[in-house]
Amino acid sequence: MISTLKSPDPAPSSSNTASTVSLHLQYFAVFREQAGKSDETIDTRANTPTLLYAELQRRYGFKLIGAQLKVAVNNTFCDWHQLLKSGDRVTFIPPVAGG
Amino acid sequence: MNSSFRFSDTAIDSRALQAGLNHPTAGGFVAFEGWVRNHNEGRPVLRLEYEAFTDLAIVEGQKIVDEALQKFSIADAACVHRVGLLEIGDMAVWIGVAAAHRGAAFDACRFIIDEVKQRVPIWKKEHYVGGDSGWINCEAPLLSRQPSEYSDG
């Protein structure tokens, strides 16, 4: 599925229409198994968790939907619309089951 | 004061943890132990694995213990959660609360385990008789919900 995703805000300092961010991704539990890795660094135009998760679903076939997840950026829970910047560490958090 | 949340990849020493919460103002002590049982939702379970996003889990777990200290009149509290492979009967989590009076100790202990189960990024994989396994709560998507605006936080 190819879709044109409208970026929520233009990158303020970039005149490059194909601007990407370099993100460090961490995978746990079911995501780690489905991605086949615990972490990776990617370059992507997906600059919010919402856009990024959609891209990862396409890439790895993650079956959980966003509404079931939380997201953390730089080890802090955050908003799905938060603008991501290069160097950010992003972790999608599957339904927890501690205790 | 301990007020701590931490992980352990070896067996939890509950006696040492209890001793660590001994407080001269405390007239009561309540502990909760979560044990690995041999069944879940009608399926026989052989063993469990726990995995954690440690950096965030420690921060969130510590917040929960701090919240318990704020909300309830308790002297001290601590929680230790296992990670790794656990066998039936192993202790998966230990929570202890010391308080002047038993009511607050019971209430705070209940609060901590309930919040840990809801908020801390820890995942559990069950291994079943027959060889298959599954991550709890993670196997089936919510078919009734469309991926539109995802909830925050």
PDB file of C-alpha atoms in Angstrom:
ATOM      1  CA  MET A   1       0.000   0.000   0.000  1.00  0.00           C
ATOM      2  CA  ILE A   2       1.499   3.325  -1.035  1.00  0.00           C
ATOM      3  CA  SER A   3       0.015   6.438   0.457  1.00  0.00           C
ATOM      4  CA  THR A   4       1.020  10.033   0.439  1.00  0.00           C
ATOM      5  CA  LEU A   5       1.181  11.142   4.021  1.00  0.00           C
ATOM      6  CA  LYS A   6       0.822  14.831   4.713  1.00  0.00           C
ATOM      7  CA  SER A   7       3.371  15.967   7.235  1.00  0.00           C
ATOM      8  CA  PRO A   8       1.695  17.769  10.173  1.00  0.00           C
ATOM      9  CA  ASP A   9       4.170  20.659  10.076  1.00  0.00           C
ATOM     10  CA  PRO A  10       6.873  21.442   7.533  1.00  0.00           C
ATOM     11  CA  ALA A  11      10.436  20.962   8.775  1.00  0.00           C
ATOM     12  CA  PRO A  12      11.277  24.530   9.813  1.00  0.00           C
ATOM     13  CA  SER A  13      14.852  24.748   8.655  1.00  0.00           C
ATOM     14  CA  SER A  14      14.777  22.524   5.631  1.00  0.00           C
ATOM     15  CA  SER A  15      14.299  23.441   2.023  1.00  0.00           C
ATOM     16  CA  ASN A  16      14.657  19.777   1.088  1.00  0.00           C
ATOM     17  CA  THR A  17      11.239  18.452   0.174  1.00  0.00           C
ATOM     18  CA  ALA A  18      12.263  14.879   1.059  1.00  0.00           C
ATOM     19  CA  SER A  19      13.533  15.633   4.555  1.00  0.00           C
ATOM     20  CA  THR A  20      14.013  12.614   6.764  1.00  0.00           C
ATOM     21  CA  VAL A  21      14.754  12.013  10.412  1.00  0.00           C
ATOM     22  CA  SER A  22      17.193   9.460  11.734  1.00  0.00           C
ATOM     23  CA  LEU A  23      15.553   7.537  14.576  1.00  0.00           C
ATOM     24  CA  HIS A  24      16.765   4.851  16.975  1.00  0.00           C
ATOM     25  CA  LEU A  25      14.022   2.277  17.432  1.00  0.00           C
ATOM     26  CA  GLN A  26      13.800  -0.260  20.235  1.00  0.00           C
ATOM     27  CA  TYR A  27      11.620  -3.349  19.984  1.00  0.00           C
ATOM     28  CA  PHE A  28      10.333  -5.433  22.883  1.00  0.00           C
ATOM     29  CA  ALA A  29       8.332  -8.626  23.300  1.00  0.00           C
ATOM     30  CA  VAL A  30       6.030  -9.360  20.366  1.00  0.00           C
ATOM     31  CA  PHE A  31       7.528  -6.512  18.311  1.00  0.00           C
ATOM     32  CA  ARG A  32      11.042  -7.815  18.875  1.00  0.00           C
ATOM     33  CA  GLU A  33       9.952 -11.209  17.614  1.00  0.00           C
ATOM     34  CA  GLN A  34       8.062  -9.884  14.608  1.00  0.00           C
ATOM     35  CA  ALA A  35      10.796  -7.411  13.585  1.00  0.00           C
ATOM     36  CA  GLY A  36      13.502 -10.017  14.187  1.00  0.00           C
ATOM     37  CA  LYS A  37      15.662  -7.527  16.067  1.00  0.00           C
ATOM     38  CA  SER A  38      15.838  -5.601  19.352  1.00  0.00           C
ATOM     39  CA  ASP A  39      16.762  -2.271  17.857  1.00  0.00           C
ATOM     40  CA  GLU A  40      17.748  -0.421  14.727  1.00  0.00           C
ATOM     41  CA  THR A  41      18.398   3.025  13.339  1.00  0.00           C
ATOM     42  CA  ILE A  42      16.319   4.125  10.387  1.00  0.00           C
ATOM     43  CA  ASP A  43      16.002   7.171   8.188  1.00  0.00           C
ATOM     44  CA  THR A  44      12.379   7.999   7.582  1.00  0.00           C
ATOM     45  CA  ARG A  45      10.022  10.758   6.542  1.00  0.00           C
ATOM     46  CA  ALA A  46       7.621   9.600   9.255  1.00  0.00           C
ATOM     47  CA  ASN A  47       8.077  12.398  11.781  1.00  0.00           C
ATOM     48  CA  THR A  48       5.395  11.510  14.338  1.00  0.00           C
ATOM     49  CA  PRO A  49       4.779   8.284  16.242  1.00  0.00           C
ATOM     50  CA  THR A  50       1.510   7.871  14.346  1.00  0.00           C
ATOM     51  CA  LEU A  51       3.219   8.012  10.962  1.00  0.00           C
ATOM     52  CA  LEU A  52       6.155   5.974  12.166  1.00  0.00           C
ATOM     53  CA  TYR A  53       4.018   3.142  13.507  1.00  0.00           C
ATOM     54  CA  ALA A  54       2.114   2.981  10.225  1.00  0.00           C
ATOM     55  CA  GLU A  55       5.435   2.619   8.427  1.00  0.00           C
ATOM     56  CA  LEU A  56       6.581  -0.143  10.794  1.00  0.00           C
ATOM     57  CA  GLN A  57       3.295  -1.973  10.357  1.00  0.00           C
ATOM     58  CA  ARG A  58       3.933  -2.019   6.612  1.00  0.00           C
ATOM     59  CA  ARG A  59       7.545  -3.032   7.080  1.00  0.00           C
ATOM     60  CA  TYR A  60       7.136  -5.776   9.695  1.00  0.00           C
ATOM     61  CA  GLY A  61       3.478  -6.729   9.602  1.00  0.00           C
ATOM     62  CA  PHE A  62       2.832  -5.701  13.219  1.00  0.00           C
ATOM     63  CA  LYS A  63      -0.727  -6.766  13.949  1.00  0.00           C
ATOM     64  CA  LEU A  64      -1.408  -4.633  17.016  1.00  0.00           C
ATOM     65  CA  ILE A  65      -3.085  -1.353  16.190  1.00  0.00           C
ATOM     66  CA  GLY A  66      -2.031   2.014  17.550  1.00  0.00           C
ATOM     67  CA  ALA A  67      -4.998   2.227  19.880  1.00  0.00           C
ATOM     68  CA  GLN A  68      -3.593  -0.768  21.773  1.00  0.00           C
ATOM     69  CA  LEU A  69      -0.180   0.775  22.271  1.00  0.00           C
ATOM     70  CA  LYS A  70       1.688   3.467  24.076  1.00  0.00           C
ATOM     71  CA  VAL A  71       4.748   5.203  22.699  1.00  0.00           C
ATOM     72  CA  ALA A  72       7.865   6.485  24.425  1.00  0.00           C
ATOM     73  CA  VAL A  73      10.360   8.923  22.979  1.00  0.00           C
ATOM     74  CA  ASN A  74      13.722   9.209  24.717  1.00  0.00           C
ATOM     75  CA  ASN A  75      12.471   6.944  27.500  1.00  0.00           C
ATOM     76  CA  THR A  76       9.439   9.084  28.346  1.00  0.00           C
ATOM     77  CA  PHE A  77       5.829   8.273  27.515  1.00  0.00           C
ATOM     78  CA  CYS A  78       4.616  10.749  24.925  1.00  0.00           C
ATOM     79  CA  ASP A  79       1.869  11.903  22.616  1.00  0.00           C
ATOM     80  CA  TRP A  80       1.298  10.180  19.277  1.00  0.00           C
ATOM     81  CA  HIS A  81       1.485  13.544  17.518  1.00  0.00           C
ATOM     82  CA  GLN A  82       4.814  14.586  18.969  1.00  0.00           C
ATOM     83  CA  LEU A  83       7.197  15.789  16.271  1.00  0.00           C
ATOM     84  CA  LEU A  84      10.195  13.510  16.106  1.00  0.00           C
ATOM     85  CA  LYS A  85      13.698  14.799  15.462  1.00  0.00           C
ATOM     86  CA  SER A  86      16.882  13.093  14.352  1.00  0.00           C
ATOM     87  CA  GLY A  87      18.529  11.241  17.188  1.00  0.00           C
ATOM     88  CA  ASP A  88      15.279  10.506  19.009  1.00  0.00           C
ATOM     89  CA  ARG A  89      14.899   7.050  20.537  1.00  0.00           C
ATOM     90  CA  VAL A  90      11.397   5.735  19.869  1.00  0.00           C
ATOM     91  CA  THR A  91       9.816   2.700  21.491  1.00  0.00           C
ATOM     92  CA  PHE A  92       6.330   1.413  20.759  1.00  0.00           C
ATOM     93  CA  ILE A  93       4.956  -0.306  23.819  1.00  0.00           C
ATOM     94  CA  PRO A  94       2.705  -3.354  23.368  1.00  0.00           C
ATOM     95  CA  PRO A  95      -0.033  -4.043  25.949  1.00  0.00           C
ATOM     96  CA  VAL A  96       1.761  -4.511  29.257  1.00  0.00           C
ATOM     97  CA  ALA A  97       1.400  -7.574  31.456  1.00  0.00           C
ATOM     98  CA  GLY A  98       3.555  -7.134  34.520  1.00  0.00           C
ATOM     99  CA  GLY A  99       2.749  -8.180  38.042  1.00  0.00           C
TER     100      GLY A  99
ATOM    101  CA  MET B   1      13.744   5.146  53.286  1.00  0.00           C
ATOM    102  CA  ASN B   2      13.854   2.698  50.374  1.00  0.00           C
ATOM    103  CA  SER B   3      10.926   3.862  48.241  1.00  0.00           C
ATOM    104  CA  SER B   4      12.254   1.801  45.419  1.00  0.00           C
ATOM    105  CA  PHE B   5      11.199  -0.111  42.378  1.00  0.00           C
ATOM    106  CA  ARG B   6      13.731  -2.422  40.795  1.00  0.00           C
ATOM    107  CA  PHE B   7      14.182  -5.536  38.692  1.00  0.00           C
ATOM    108  CA  SER B   8      15.910  -8.775  39.526  1.00  0.00           C
ATOM    109  CA  ASP B   9      17.057 -11.511  37.193  1.00  0.00           C
ATOM    110  CA  THR B  10      17.514 -13.930  40.101  1.00  0.00           C
ATOM    111  CA  ALA B  11      15.173 -15.243  42.780  1.00  0.00           C
ATOM    112  CA  ILE B  12      13.663 -12.542  44.978  1.00  0.00           C
ATOM    113  CA  ASP B  13      14.846 -12.607  48.612  1.00  0.00           C
ATOM    114  CA  SER B  14      11.655 -11.587  50.356  1.00  0.00           C
ATOM    115  CA  ARG B  15      13.102 -11.863  53.827  1.00  0.00           C
ATOM    116  CA  ALA B  16      15.866  -9.376  53.060  1.00  0.00           C
ATOM    117  CA  LEU B  17      13.401  -7.011  51.414  1.00  0.00           C
ATOM    118  CA  GLN B  18      11.084  -7.153  54.430  1.00  0.00           C
ATOM    119  CA  ALA B  19      13.990  -6.429  56.743  1.00  0.00           C
ATOM    120  CA  GLY B  20      14.860  -3.448  54.587  1.00  0.00           C
ATOM    121  CA  LEU B  21      11.436  -1.933  55.219  1.00  0.00           C
ATOM    122  CA  ASN B  22      11.582  -2.308  58.972  1.00  0.00           C
ATOM    123  CA  HIS B  23      10.732   1.119  60.334  1.00  0.00           C
ATOM    124  CA  PRO B  24      10.435   2.219  63.963  1.00  0.00           C
ATOM    125  CA  THR B  25       7.181   4.082  63.270  1.00  0.00           C
ATOM    126  CA  ALA B  26       5.569   1.091  61.577  1.00  0.00           C
ATOM    127  CA  GLY B  27       3.023  -0.938  63.485  1.00  0.00           C
ATOM    128  CA  GLY B  28       2.023  -2.977  60.458  1.00  0.00           C
ATOM    129  CA  PHE B  29       3.607  -4.572  57.438  1.00  0.00           C
ATOM    130  CA  VAL B  30       1.824  -5.921  54.353  1.00  0.00           C
ATOM    131  CA  ALA B  31       3.471  -7.836  51.533  1.00  0.00           C
ATOM    132  CA  PHE B  32       2.141  -9.077  48.228  1.00  0.00           C
ATOM    133  CA  GLU B  33       3.853 -11.852  46.317  1.00  0.00           C
ATOM    134  CA  GLY B  34       2.927 -12.681  42.744  1.00  0.00           C
ATOM    135  CA  TRP B  35       3.602 -16.322  41.993  1.00  0.00           C
ATOM    136  CA  VAL B  36       3.759 -18.165  38.693  1.00  0.00           C
ATOM    137  CA  ARG B  37       0.733 -20.449  38.497  1.00  0.00           C
ATOM    138  CA  ASN B  38       0.237 -23.441  36.231  1.00  0.00           C
ATOM    139  CA  HIS B  39      -2.813 -22.217  34.339  1.00  0.00           C
ATOM    140  CA  ASN B  40      -4.189 -19.167  32.615  1.00  0.00           C
ATOM    141  CA  GLU B  41      -7.565 -18.762  30.874  1.00  0.00           C
ATOM    142  CA  GLY B  42      -8.100 -22.483  30.837  1.00  0.00           C
ATOM    143  CA  ARG B  43      -4.689 -23.390  29.416  1.00  0.00           C
ATOM    144  CA  PRO B  44      -2.029 -25.293  31.299  1.00  0.00           C
ATOM    145  CA  VAL B  45       1.112 -23.174  31.570  1.00  0.00           C
ATOM    146  CA  LEU B  46       4.589 -24.681  31.783  1.00  0.00           C
ATOM    147  CA  ARG B  47       6.646 -21.560  32.492  1.00  0.00           C
ATOM    148  CA  LEU B  48       6.748 -17.808  31.981  1.00  0.00           C
ATOM    149  CA  GLU B  49       9.147 -15.250  30.640  1.00  0.00           C
ATOM    150  CA  TYR B  50       9.118 -11.641  31.731  1.00  0.00           C
ATOM    151  CA  GLU B  51      10.715  -8.909  29.633  1.00  0.00           C
ATOM    152  CA  ALA B  52      10.947  -5.224  30.504  1.00  0.00           C
ATOM    153  CA  PHE B  53      11.777  -1.896  28.909  1.00  0.00           C
ATOM    154  CA  THR B  54      14.019  -1.381  31.884  1.00  0.00           C
ATOM    155  CA  ASP B  55      14.885   2.310  31.636  1.00  0.00           C
ATOM    156  CA  LEU B  56      11.285   3.411  31.407  1.00  0.00           C
ATOM    157  CA  ALA B  57       9.943   0.705  33.708  1.00  0.00           C
ATOM    158  CA  ILE B  58      12.168   1.761  36.578  1.00  0.00           C
ATOM    159  CA  VAL B  59      11.091   5.382  36.208  1.00  0.00           C
ATOM    160  CA  GLU B  60       7.414   4.484  36.023  1.00  0.00           C
ATOM    161  CA  GLY B  61       7.658   1.942  38.826  1.00  0.00           C
ATOM    162  CA  GLN B  62       9.409   4.449  41.064  1.00  0.00           C
ATOM    163  CA  LYS B  63       6.660   6.989  40.287  1.00  0.00           C
ATOM    164  CA  ILE B  64       4.077   4.465  41.452  1.00  0.00           C
ATOM    165  CA  VAL B  65       5.879   3.853  44.726  1.00  0.00           C
ATOM    166  CA  ASP B  66       6.261   7.616  45.221  1.00  0.00           C
ATOM    167  CA  GLU B  67       2.547   8.067  44.525  1.00  0.00           C
ATOM    168  CA  ALA B  68       1.759   5.432  47.143  1.00  0.00           C
ATOM    169  CA  LEU B  69       3.873   7.331  49.678  1.00  0.00           C
ATOM    170  CA  GLN B  70       1.932  10.503  48.872  1.00  0.00           C
ATOM    171  CA  LYS B  71      -1.566   9.004  48.802  1.00  0.00           C
ATOM    172  CA  PHE B  72      -1.399   6.764  51.850  1.00  0.00           C
ATOM    173  CA  SER B  73      -0.070   7.259  55.358  1.00  0.00           C
ATOM    174  CA  ILE B  74       2.749   4.788  55.049  1.00  0.00           C
ATOM    175  CA  ALA B  75       6.329   4.823  56.236  1.00  0.00           C
ATOM    176  CA  ASP B  76       7.986   3.029  53.346  1.00  0.00           C
ATOM    177  CA  ALA B  77       7.330   0.759  50.369  1.00  0.00           C
ATOM    178  CA  ALA B  78       9.295  -1.240  47.848  1.00  0.00           C
ATOM    179  CA  CYS B  79       8.648  -3.378  44.796  1.00  0.00           C
ATOM    180  CA  VAL B  80      10.914  -5.880  43.081  1.00  0.00           C
ATOM    181  CA  HIS B  81       9.893  -7.527  39.804  1.00  0.00           C
ATOM    182  CA  ARG B  82      11.575 -10.466  38.137  1.00  0.00           C
ATOM    183  CA  VAL B  83      12.734 -10.578  34.553  1.00  0.00           C
ATOM    184  CA  GLY B  84      13.798 -13.697  32.682  1.00  0.00           C
ATOM    185  CA  LEU B  85      12.487 -17.244  32.681  1.00  0.00           C
ATOM    186  CA  LEU B  86      10.383 -18.341  35.646  1.00  0.00           C
ATOM    187  CA  GLU B  87       9.078 -21.777  36.616  1.00  0.00           C
ATOM    188  CA  ILE B  88       5.759 -22.661  38.232  1.00  0.00           C
ATOM    189  CA  GLY B  89       5.812 -21.506  41.842  1.00  0.00           C
ATOM    190  CA  ASP B  90       8.526 -18.900  41.352  1.00  0.00           C
ATOM    191  CA  MET B  91       7.928 -15.416  42.746  1.00  0.00           C
ATOM    192  CA  ALA B  92       7.436 -12.930  39.905  1.00  0.00           C
ATOM    193  CA  VAL B  93       6.925  -9.787  41.952  1.00  0.00           C
ATOM    194  CA  TRP B  94       7.247  -8.689  45.567  1.00  0.00           C
ATOM    195  CA  ILE B  95       5.685  -5.600  47.089  1.00  0.00           C
ATOM    196  CA  GLY B  96       6.106  -4.601  50.719  1.00  0.00           C
ATOM    197  CA  VAL B  97       4.593  -1.713  52.638  1.00  0.00           C
ATOM    198  CA  ALA B  98       5.305  -0.603  56.200  1.00  0.00           C
ATOM    199  CA  ALA B  99       2.887   1.762  57.922  1.00  0.00           C
ATOM    200  CA  ALA B 100       1.880   2.924  61.352  1.00  0.00           C
ATOM    201  CA  HIS B 101      -1.532   1.291  60.856  1.00  0.00           C
ATOM    202  CA  ARG B 102      -2.669  -1.731  58.895  1.00  0.00           C
ATOM    203  CA  GLY B 103      -5.415  -0.031  56.827  1.00  0.00           C
ATOM    204  CA  ALA B 104      -3.002   2.203  54.952  1.00  0.00           C
ATOM    205  CA  ALA B 105      -0.555  -0.682  54.508  1.00  0.00           C
ATOM    206  CA  PHE B 106      -3.206  -2.881  52.864  1.00  0.00           C
ATOM    207  CA  ASP B 107      -4.499  -0.016  50.709  1.00  0.00           C
ATOM    208  CA  ALA B 108      -1.056   1.077  49.520  1.00  0.00           C
ATOM    209  CA  CYS B 109      -0.002  -2.470  48.718  1.00  0.00           C
ATOM    210  CA  ARG B 110      -3.136  -2.994  46.632  1.00  0.00           C
ATOM    211  CA  PHE B 111      -2.567   0.333  44.898  1.00  0.00           C
ATOM    212  CA  ILE B 112       1.019  -0.514  43.973  1.00  0.00           C
ATOM    213  CA  ILE B 113       0.297  -3.902  42.447  1.00  0.00           C
ATOM    214  CA  ASP B 114      -2.736  -2.596  40.564  1.00  0.00           C
ATOM    215  CA  GLU B 115      -0.760   0.324  39.120  1.00  0.00           C
ATOM    216  CA  VAL B 116       2.276  -1.799  38.259  1.00  0.00           C
ATOM    217  CA  LYS B 117       0.053  -4.174  36.319  1.00  0.00           C
ATOM    218  CA  GLN B 118      -1.481  -1.302  34.360  1.00  0.00           C
ATOM    219  CA  ARG B 119       1.399   1.084  33.745  1.00  0.00           C
ATOM    220  CA  VAL B 120       4.849  -0.437  33.873  1.00  0.00           C
ATOM    221  CA  PRO B 121       6.328  -1.609  30.542  1.00  0.00           C
ATOM    222  CA  ILE B 122       6.769  -5.273  31.422  1.00  0.00           C
ATOM    223  CA  TRP B 123       5.594  -8.115  29.178  1.00  0.00           C
ATOM    224  CA  LYS B 124       4.837 -11.736  29.958  1.00  0.00           C
ATOM    225  CA  LYS B 125       5.195 -14.681  27.619  1.00  0.00           C
ATOM    226  CA  GLU B 126       3.489 -17.915  28.571  1.00  0.00           C
ATOM    227  CA  HIS B 127       4.820 -21.278  27.448  1.00  0.00           C
ATOM    228  CA  TYR B 128       2.126 -23.937  27.103  1.00  0.00           C
ATOM    229  CA  VAL B 129       2.030 -27.700  27.102  1.00  0.00           C
ATOM    230  CA  GLY B 130       2.454 -28.724  23.475  1.00  0.00           C
ATOM    231  CA  GLY B 131       5.247 -26.286  22.747  1.00  0.00           C
ATOM    232  CA  ASP B 132       3.506 -23.090  21.709  1.00  0.00           C
ATOM    233  CA  SER B 133       3.746 -19.805  23.539  1.00  0.00           C
ATOM    234  CA  GLY B 134       2.213 -16.380  23.488  1.00  0.00           C
ATOM    235  CA  TRP B 135       2.658 -12.839  24.767  1.00  0.00           C
ATOM    236  CA  ILE B 136      -0.192 -12.002  27.123  1.00  0.00           C
ATOM    237  CA  ASN B 137      -2.631  -9.385  25.766  1.00  0.00           C
ATOM    238  CA  CYS B 138      -0.614  -9.070  22.560  1.00  0.00           C
ATOM    239  CA  GLU B 139      -1.723 -11.770  20.242  1.00  0.00           C
ATOM    240  CA  ALA B 140      -5.004 -10.572  18.828  1.00  0.00           C
ATOM    241  CA  PRO B 141      -5.729  -7.110  17.453  1.00  0.00           C
ATOM    242  CA  LEU B 142      -8.860  -5.249  18.490  1.00  0.00           C
ATOM    243  CA  LEU B 143     -10.994  -6.007  15.456  1.00  0.00           C
ATOM    244  CA  SER B 144     -13.716  -3.557  16.496  1.00  0.00           C
ATOM    245  CA  ARG B 145     -11.491  -0.494  16.453  1.00  0.00           C
ATOM    246  CA  GLN B 146     -10.193   1.392  13.436  1.00  0.00           C
ATOM    247  CA  PRO B 147      -6.663   2.830  13.462  1.00  0.00           C
ATOM    248  CA  SER B 148      -7.576   6.511  13.468  1.00  0.00           C
ATOM    249  CA  GLU B 149      -6.429   8.941  16.142  1.00  0.00           C
ATOM    250  CA  TYR B 150      -4.450   6.971  18.667  1.00  0.00           C
ATOM    251  CA  SER B 151      -4.953   7.667  22.341  1.00  0.00           C
ATOM    252  CA  ASP B 152      -2.306   9.751  24.048  1.00  0.00           C
ATOM    253  CA  GLY B 153      -0.016   8.481  26.782  1.00  0.00           C
TER     254      GLY B 153
END
